[in-house]
GROMACS .gro file of C-alpha atoms in nm:
model
  364
    1MET     CA    1  -0.011   0.003   0.011
    2THR     CA    2   0.110   0.338  -0.089
    3GLY     CA    3   0.099   0.638   0.184
    4ILE     CA    4  -0.024   0.941   0.077
    5ALA     CA    5  -0.096   1.314   0.195
    6LEU     CA    6  -0.365   1.545   0.051
    7LEU     CA    7  -0.214   1.875   0.036
    8GLY     CA    8  -0.518   2.121   0.036
    9ALA     CA    9  -0.816   2.133   0.244
   10GLY     CA   10  -1.049   2.332   0.007
   11ILE     CA   11  -1.362   2.269  -0.173
   12PHE     CA   12  -1.239   2.040  -0.426
   13ALA     CA   13  -1.003   1.850  -0.177
   14ARG     CA   14  -1.291   1.787   0.049
   15GLU     CA   15  -1.571   1.682  -0.214
   16GLU     CA   16  -1.338   1.515  -0.468
   17HIS     CA   17  -0.991   1.414  -0.364
   18LEU     CA   18  -1.067   1.265  -0.026
   19PRO     CA   19  -1.344   1.035  -0.120
   20ALA     CA   20  -1.134   0.933  -0.423
   21ILE     CA   21  -0.818   0.863  -0.208
   22GLN     CA   22  -1.028   0.678   0.042
   23ALA     CA   23  -1.183   0.455  -0.219
   24ILE     CA   24  -0.878   0.330  -0.361
   25PRO     CA   25  -0.744   0.013  -0.159
   26SER     CA   26  -0.368   0.066  -0.273
   27LEU     CA   27  -0.360   0.419  -0.119
   28THR     CA   28  -0.368   0.493   0.244
   29LEU     CA   29  -0.433   0.861   0.357
   30LYS     CA   30  -0.163   0.914   0.627
   31ALA     CA   31  -0.176   1.333   0.648
   32ILE     CA   32  -0.359   1.635   0.557
   33TYR     CA   33  -0.171   1.980   0.518
   34SER     CA   34  -0.370   2.318   0.488
   35ARG     CA   35  -0.245   2.673   0.513
   36SER     CA   36  -0.480   2.694   0.820
   37GLU     CA   37  -0.491   2.458   1.136
   38LYS     CA   38  -0.876   2.505   1.102
   39SER     CA   39  -0.895   2.397   0.740
   40ALA     CA   40  -0.662   2.090   0.793
   41SER     CA   41  -0.887   1.971   1.116
   42LEU     CA   42  -1.189   2.002   0.956
   43LEU     CA   43  -1.108   1.794   0.658
   44ALA     CA   44  -0.932   1.541   0.878
   45LEU     CA   45  -1.280   1.507   1.090
   46SER     CA   46  -1.428   1.389   0.735
   47ALA     CA   47  -1.166   1.108   0.708
   48SER     CA   48  -1.303   0.760   0.770
   49SER     CA   49  -0.985   0.695   0.975
   50ALA     CA   50  -0.751   0.881   1.182
   51VAL     CA   51  -0.494   1.127   0.984
   52ASP     CA   52  -0.220   1.350   1.088
   53ILE     CA   53  -0.267   1.710   1.020
   54TYR     CA   54  -0.007   1.982   0.925
   55TYR     CA   55  -0.030   2.355   0.846
   56ASP     CA   56   0.150   2.676   0.811
   57VAL     CA   57   0.287   2.750   1.175
   58PRO     CA   58   0.303   3.136   1.292
   59ALA     CA   59   0.662   3.218   1.323
   60ALA     CA   60   0.657   3.237   1.740
   61SER     CA   61   0.510   2.904   1.707
   62ALA     CA   62   0.765   2.740   1.446
   63SER     CA   63   1.054   2.863   1.695
   64ALA     CA   64   0.911   2.716   1.960
   65SER     CA   65   0.881   2.384   1.790
   66ALA     CA   66   1.253   2.425   1.681
   67GLY     CA   67   1.361   2.461   2.050
   68GLY     CA   68   1.189   2.139   2.151
   69GLN     CA   69   0.875   2.297   2.313
   70GLY     CA   70   0.637   2.138   2.024
   71GLU     CA   71   0.590   1.919   1.732
   72ASP     CA   72   0.667   2.034   1.406
   73ARG     CA   73   0.349   2.046   1.183
   74SER     CA   74   0.501   2.225   0.887
   75LEU     CA   75   0.477   2.103   0.518
   76ASP     CA   76   0.855   2.044   0.535
   77ALA     CA   77   0.803   1.814   0.836
   78LEU     CA   78   0.514   1.615   0.661
   79LEU     CA   79   0.763   1.561   0.343
   80LYS     CA   80   1.017   1.415   0.556
   81ARG     CA   81   0.808   1.131   0.670
   82ASP     CA   82   0.917   0.809   0.520
   83ASP     CA   83   0.570   0.633   0.540
   84ILE     CA   84   0.441   0.901   0.288
   85ALA     CA   85   0.541   0.806  -0.082
   86ALA     CA   86   0.309   1.045  -0.264
   87VAL     CA   87   0.101   1.362  -0.237
   88VAL     CA   88  -0.185   1.509  -0.416
   89VAL     CA   89  -0.151   1.888  -0.443
   90CYS     CA   90  -0.477   2.066  -0.451
   91LEU     CA   91  -0.395   2.440  -0.358
   92PRO     CA   92  -0.433   2.769  -0.525
   93ILE     CA   93  -0.293   2.831  -0.873
   94LEU     CA   94  -0.016   3.060  -0.772
   95THR     CA   95   0.071   2.852  -0.461
   96GLN     CA   96   0.107   2.509  -0.660
   97PRO     CA   97   0.444   2.530  -0.848
   98ALA     CA   98   0.659   2.590  -0.518
   99VAL     CA   99   0.476   2.301  -0.348
  100ILE     CA  100   0.517   2.061  -0.625
  101ARG     CA  101   0.889   2.139  -0.672
  102LYS     CA  102   0.915   2.086  -0.299
  103ALA     CA  103   0.748   1.747  -0.289
  104LEU     CA  104   0.942   1.634  -0.585
  105GLU     CA  105   1.268   1.740  -0.415
  106ALA     CA  106   1.164   1.527  -0.119
  107GLY     CA  107   1.124   1.227  -0.366
  108LYS     CA  108   0.736   1.241  -0.349
  109HIS     CA  109   0.552   1.103  -0.632
  110VAL     CA  110   0.285   1.394  -0.718
  111LEU     CA  111  -0.036   1.445  -0.837
  112SER     CA  112  -0.101   1.834  -0.886
  113GLU     CA  113  -0.418   2.005  -0.998
  114LYS     CA  114  -0.505   2.190  -1.313
  115PRO     CA  115  -0.370   2.419  -1.443
  116VAL     CA  116  -0.029   2.303  -1.445
  117ALA     CA  117   0.093   2.676  -1.372
  118LYS     CA  118  -0.058   3.023  -1.391
  119ASP     CA  119   0.097   3.069  -1.729
  120VAL     CA  120   0.299   2.895  -2.008
  121ALA     CA  121   0.625   3.037  -1.894
  122THR     CA  122   0.602   2.923  -1.522
  123ALA     CA  123   0.494   2.574  -1.657
  124ARG     CA  124   0.786   2.535  -1.881
  125GLU     CA  125   1.054   2.658  -1.606
  126LEU     CA  126   0.910   2.399  -1.375
  127MET     CA  127   0.879   2.113  -1.625
  128ASP     CA  128   1.260   2.204  -1.752
  129TRP     CA  129   1.355   2.184  -1.390
  130TYR     CA  130   1.174   1.823  -1.345
  131ASN     CA  131   1.314   1.697  -1.642
  132THR     CA  132   1.681   1.783  -1.542
  133MET     CA  133   1.608   1.642  -1.194
  134THR     CA  134   1.474   1.317  -1.312
  135SER     CA  135   1.747   1.257  -1.548
  136THR     CA  136   2.013   1.303  -1.273
  137THR     CA  137   1.831   1.070  -1.030
  138LEU     CA  138   1.826   0.706  -0.994
  139THR     CA  139   1.473   0.718  -0.798
  140LYS     CA  140   1.249   0.932  -1.026
  141PRO     CA  141   0.949   1.040  -0.859
  142VAL     CA  142   0.644   1.042  -1.081
  143TRP     CA  143   0.459   1.383  -1.156
  144ALA     CA  144   0.118   1.379  -1.287
  145VAL     CA  145  -0.131   1.684  -1.352
  146ALA     CA  146  -0.490   1.603  -1.254
  147GLU     CA  147  -0.715   1.658  -1.541
  148ASN     CA  148  -1.060   1.473  -1.442
  149PHE     CA  149  -1.228   1.592  -1.754
  150ARG     CA  150  -0.980   1.337  -1.959
  151PHE     CA  151  -1.123   1.071  -1.722
  152TRP     CA  152  -1.484   1.128  -1.776
  153PRO     CA  153  -1.662   0.846  -1.889
  154ALA     CA  154  -1.870   1.070  -2.158
  155ILE     CA  155  -1.534   1.201  -2.292
  156VAL     CA  156  -1.352   0.859  -2.294
  157HIS     CA  157  -1.657   0.699  -2.464
  158ALA     CA  158  -1.631   0.998  -2.715
  159VAL     CA  159  -1.271   0.954  -2.785
  160ASP     CA  160  -1.351   0.562  -2.849
  161LYS     CA  161  -1.633   0.663  -3.115
  162ILE     CA  162  -1.423   0.902  -3.302
  163ARG     CA  163  -1.176   0.628  -3.357
  164GLU     CA  164  -1.438   0.415  -3.465
  165VAL     CA  165  -1.605   0.645  -3.716
  166GLY     CA  166  -1.273   0.717  -3.850
  167GLY     CA  167  -1.227   0.948  -4.172
  168LYS     CA  168  -1.061   1.252  -4.186
  169LEU     CA  169  -1.130   1.588  -3.955
  170VAL     CA  170  -1.371   1.824  -4.123
  171THR     CA  171  -1.461   2.069  -3.849
  172PHE     CA  172  -1.503   2.084  -3.477
  173ASN     CA  173  -1.673   2.300  -3.221
  174LEU     CA  174  -1.672   2.358  -2.829
  175ASP     CA  175  -1.943   2.564  -2.669
  176MET     CA  176  -1.941   2.602  -2.297
  177PHE     CA  177  -2.152   2.864  -2.099
  178THR     CA  178  -2.253   2.924  -1.762
  179LEU     CA  179  -2.309   3.191  -1.526
  180VAL     CA  180  -2.084   3.201  -1.210
  181LYS     CA  181  -2.312   3.323  -0.927
  182ASP     CA  182  -2.278   3.540  -0.634
  183ASP     CA  183  -2.355   3.242  -0.393
  184SER     CA  184  -2.102   3.017  -0.582
  185GLN     CA  185  -1.908   2.838  -0.364
  186TYR     CA  186  -1.625   2.838  -0.573
  187TYR     CA  187  -1.663   3.203  -0.645
  188ASN     CA  188  -1.659   3.282  -0.261
  189THR     CA  189  -1.286   3.157  -0.228
  190ALA     CA  190  -1.060   3.477  -0.150
  191TRP     CA  191  -0.811   3.382  -0.434
  192ARG     CA  192  -1.079   3.344  -0.707
  193LYS     CA  193  -1.266   3.620  -0.626
  194THR     CA  194  -0.957   3.861  -0.663
  195PRO     CA  195  -0.748   3.660  -0.921
  196GLU     CA  196  -0.407   3.751  -0.936
  197TYR     CA  197  -0.331   3.547  -1.261
  198GLN     CA  198  -0.444   3.581  -1.602
  199GLY     CA  199  -0.817   3.497  -1.718
  200GLY     CA  200  -0.973   3.455  -1.376
  201PHE     CA  201  -1.245   3.176  -1.427
  202LEU     CA  202  -1.146   3.160  -1.764
  203LEU     CA  203  -0.786   3.012  -1.664
  204ASP     CA  204  -0.923   2.780  -1.364
  205GLY     CA  205  -1.188   2.597  -1.537
  206GLY     CA  206  -1.130   2.683  -1.887
  207VAL     CA  207  -0.845   2.442  -1.908
  208HIS     CA  208  -1.107   2.162  -1.835
  209PHE     CA  209  -1.291   2.249  -2.168
  210ILE     CA  210  -0.968   2.284  -2.370
  211ALA     CA  211  -0.850   1.930  -2.235
  212ALA     CA  212  -1.202   1.775  -2.348
  213LEU     CA  213  -1.152   1.930  -2.698
  214ARG     CA  214  -0.798   1.820  -2.724
  215SER     CA  215  -0.893   1.482  -2.643
  216MET     CA  216  -1.159   1.423  -2.891
  217LEU     CA  217  -0.909   1.606  -3.179
  218ALA     CA  218  -0.647   1.378  -3.079
  219ALA     CA  219  -0.879   1.080  -3.161
  220ALA     CA  220  -0.932   1.222  -3.517
  221GLU     CA  221  -0.580   1.141  -3.676
  222GLY     CA  222  -0.406   1.280  -3.374
  223GLU     CA  223  -0.491   1.651  -3.496
  224GLU     CA  224  -0.343   1.917  -3.273
  225VAL     CA  225  -0.423   2.302  -3.272
  226THR     CA  226  -0.138   2.500  -3.411
  227GLN     CA  227  -0.300   2.840  -3.486
  228LEU     CA  228  -0.587   3.069  -3.330
  229THR     CA  229  -0.755   3.382  -3.307
  230ALA     CA  230  -1.011   3.510  -3.059
  231ARG     CA  231  -1.233   3.787  -2.896
  232SER     CA  232  -1.276   3.824  -2.535
  233ALA     CA  233  -1.492   4.029  -2.304
  234LEU     CA  234  -1.589   4.092  -1.948
  235LEU     CA  235  -1.959   4.049  -1.922
  236GLN     CA  236  -1.993   4.039  -1.554
  237PRO     CA  237  -1.776   4.331  -1.374
  238ARG     CA  238  -1.726   4.085  -1.064
  239LEU     CA  239  -1.545   3.833  -1.272
  240PRO     CA  240  -1.233   4.029  -1.378
  241PRO     CA  241  -1.029   4.020  -1.595
  242VAL     CA  242  -1.226   3.872  -1.841
  243ASP     CA  243  -1.529   3.598  -1.828
  244THR     CA  244  -1.582   3.517  -2.175
  245VAL     CA  245  -1.387   3.415  -2.487
  246TYR     CA  246  -1.477   3.320  -2.841
  247GLY     CA  247  -1.188   3.149  -3.064
  248VAL     CA  248  -1.150   3.016  -3.411
  249LEU     CA  249  -0.871   2.736  -3.376
  250THR     CA  250  -0.671   2.580  -3.681
  251THR     CA  251  -0.529   2.249  -3.659
  252ARG     CA  252  -0.177   2.105  -3.810
  253GLY     CA  253  -0.388   1.967  -4.116
  254GLY     CA  254  -0.550   2.300  -4.177
  255VAL     CA  255  -0.853   2.226  -4.039
  256SER     CA  256  -1.061   2.519  -3.868
  257GLY     CA  257  -1.322   2.490  -3.568
  258THR     CA  258  -1.438   2.703  -3.309
  259ALA     CA  259  -1.426   2.741  -2.934
  260SER     CA  260  -1.651   2.947  -2.686
  261ILE     CA  261  -1.617   2.938  -2.349
  262SER     CA  262  -1.818   3.168  -2.092
  263PHE     CA  263  -1.836   3.176  -1.731
  264GLY     CA  264  -2.063   3.526  -1.737
  265ILE     CA  265  -2.370   3.456  -1.955
  266GLU     CA  266  -2.707   3.434  -1.746
  267PHE     CA  267  -2.963   3.317  -2.008
  268LYS     CA  268  -2.733   3.046  -2.211
  269ALA     CA  269  -2.603   2.727  -2.035
  270GLY     CA  270  -2.461   2.406  -2.135
  271LEU     CA  271  -2.137   2.222  -2.270
  272GLN     CA  272  -2.080   2.053  -2.603
  273CYS     CA  273  -1.796   1.933  -2.788
  274GLN     CA  274  -1.845   1.821  -3.133
  275VAL     CA  275  -1.582   1.656  -3.378
  276VAL     CA  276  -1.711   1.598  -3.771
  277THR     CA  277  -1.494   1.387  -3.986
  278THR     CA  278  -1.572   1.265  -4.363
  279GLU     CA  279  -1.754   0.970  -4.218
  280GLY     CA  280  -1.958   1.099  -3.937
  281SER     CA  281  -1.972   1.322  -3.613
  282VAL     CA  282  -1.942   1.258  -3.235
  283THR     CA  283  -2.107   1.495  -3.017
  284MET     CA  284  -2.042   1.511  -2.641
  285THR     CA  285  -2.230   1.680  -2.382
  286SER     CA  286  -2.202   1.633  -1.986
  287SER     CA  287  -2.466   1.354  -1.991
  288GLU     CA  288  -2.481   1.224  -2.333
  289VAL     CA  289  -2.257   1.107  -2.667
  290THR     CA  290  -2.408   1.097  -2.989
  291VAL     CA  291  -2.266   0.921  -3.280
  292VAL     CA  292  -2.374   1.019  -3.635
  293ARG     CA  293  -2.263   0.810  -3.935
  294ARG     CA  294  -2.378   0.790  -4.318
  295GLY     CA  295  -2.648   0.553  -4.339
  296GLY     CA  296  -3.002   0.499  -4.479
  297GLY     CA  297  -3.125   0.441  -4.864
  298ASP     CA  298  -2.974   0.768  -4.986
  299GLY     CA  299  -2.654   0.737  -4.755
  300GLY     CA  300  -2.743   1.047  -4.570
  301ALA     CA  301  -2.664   1.128  -4.223
  302GLN     CA  302  -2.822   0.888  -3.951
  303VAL     CA  303  -2.815   0.883  -3.585
  304VAL     CA  304  -2.673   0.547  -3.506
  305GLU     CA  305  -2.611   0.567  -3.117
  306LYS     CA  306  -2.710   0.779  -2.808
  307THR     CA  307  -2.540   0.698  -2.524
  308GLN     CA  308  -2.635   0.843  -2.141
  309PHE     CA  309  -2.425   0.892  -1.870
  310GLY     CA  310  -2.474   0.992  -1.499
  311ARG     CA  311  -2.259   1.221  -1.314
  312ASP     CA  312  -1.922   1.119  -1.262
  313SER     CA  313  -1.613   1.377  -1.198
  314GLY     CA  314  -1.351   1.147  -1.317
  315VAL     CA  315  -1.141   1.220  -1.019
  316LYS     CA  316  -1.149   0.861  -0.855
  317ALA     CA  317  -1.069   0.707  -1.234
  318GLU     CA  318  -0.775   0.972  -1.233
  319THR     CA  319  -0.643   0.894  -0.873
  320GLU     CA  320  -0.648   0.532  -0.973
  321ALA     CA  321  -0.430   0.618  -1.293
  322PHE     CA  322  -0.188   0.800  -1.059
  323ALA     CA  323  -0.193   0.499  -0.814
  324ALA     CA  324  -0.108   0.252  -1.102
  325SER     CA  325   0.189   0.509  -1.248
  326ILE     CA  326   0.336   0.487  -0.905
  327ALA     CA  327   0.358   0.112  -0.939
  328ARG     CA  328   0.497   0.110  -1.268
  329GLY     CA  329   0.729   0.401  -1.231
  330GLY     CA  330   0.581   0.590  -1.529
  331VAL     CA  331   0.289   0.841  -1.568
  332ASP     CA  332  -0.035   0.776  -1.741
  333ALA     CA  333  -0.024   0.945  -2.098
  334ARG     CA  334  -0.325   1.156  -2.012
  335GLN     CA  335  -0.179   1.283  -1.705
  336THR     CA  336   0.167   1.419  -1.828
  337PRO     CA  337   0.264   1.770  -1.725
  338LEU     CA  338   0.305   1.806  -2.120
  339GLU     CA  339  -0.052   1.748  -2.185
  340ALA     CA  340  -0.143   2.001  -1.920
  341LEU     CA  341   0.087   2.250  -2.078
  342LYS     CA  342  -0.065   2.226  -2.416
  343ASP     CA  343  -0.405   2.284  -2.261
  344LEU     CA  344  -0.262   2.580  -2.097
  345GLN     CA  345  -0.084   2.708  -2.438
  346ILE     CA  346  -0.433   2.728  -2.596
  347LEU     CA  347  -0.599   2.893  -2.305
  348GLU     CA  348  -0.332   3.140  -2.287
  349GLY     CA  349  -0.336   3.190  -2.673
  350LEU     CA  350  -0.706   3.270  -2.647
  351LEU     CA  351  -0.654   3.508  -2.379
  352GLU     CA  352  -0.381   3.690  -2.540
  353SER     CA  353  -0.536   3.693  -2.884
  354GLY     CA  354  -0.860   3.843  -2.728
  355ALA     CA  355  -0.662   4.105  -2.548
  356ALA     CA  356  -0.495   4.210  -2.875
  357GLY     CA  357  -0.806   4.246  -3.041
  358GLY     CA  358  -0.794   3.909  -3.245
  359ALA     CA  359  -0.428   3.896  -3.304
  360VAL     CA  360  -0.318   3.563  -3.474
  361LYS     CA  361  -0.141   3.331  -3.209
  362ALA     CA  362   0.055   3.021  -3.294
  363ILE     CA  363   0.075   2.739  -3.074
  364GLN     CA  364   0.409   2.560  -3.043
   0.00000   0.00000   0.00000
């Protein structure tokens, strides 16, 4: 069994990561870390078995601990434990890179939440460091980036069906519209309410939908987006810096499609991701996958399959994939930092193009 620690005690850690870890027999939750003792303690109470808590200790208390007057409850102390081999990092966007690096330096396997970093430059720097580190050490800790949408049953099914339909890519579209309301639990977190990173909710949540689109495009003859142009807007003043982006994306093969993402539209809602080839189309929503192929007497389009899906966040499946990666010593292809970087490149490209009034951006 692998001893694991959960670094972060926020909403997603509480509602998704904790139950996912507890549901996997090969993982044993040993400790929880949060920036505050209160948050760590509250999450620990939700665990089905006793776990140790760690938190950021005030300077005066830390000095007392160093003098032998108390037990060290710092993150550094947690990472020194031999019975903890892996960590899940579920912390605010700006905090994560330093914690990821610290955990990897301590020899711990890491599953870190998306996005991989606040911007492409920071992500590349962290990845370059990791590649250098692992090339010079005998024991290579696994670094996986959590992108649960790649493990959504609907997306997994859609990817399989695109491969089954076959044909050459004709076009594609991604449409995701919602409104982040004042009473949203995610809105009412300080670091999201006043974001100190590009894109606000478009960065934090938008990479999910880019990951879905990229997964489906990859199933269509391995297509990748290489160029885009976009327009962006701030429709809700409380969701700065922008909450909406409309993009036109072009693949390596010269095929164009669209990507529209908004967290600020009140009277339009829903998610749809569609790939169209010369042999048919596959359309994915959060609850259904529809396959259309040529058929009938006149050879026209015909719906050949509709598959319904219930709610499944995919977090348990991605955590199982991480556990399997630890066992074999290599990261799951859906969780590589490079895949997360490519999601971020497109999202950052859309934001930068939108800010520049539609300037064409190349995606390397």
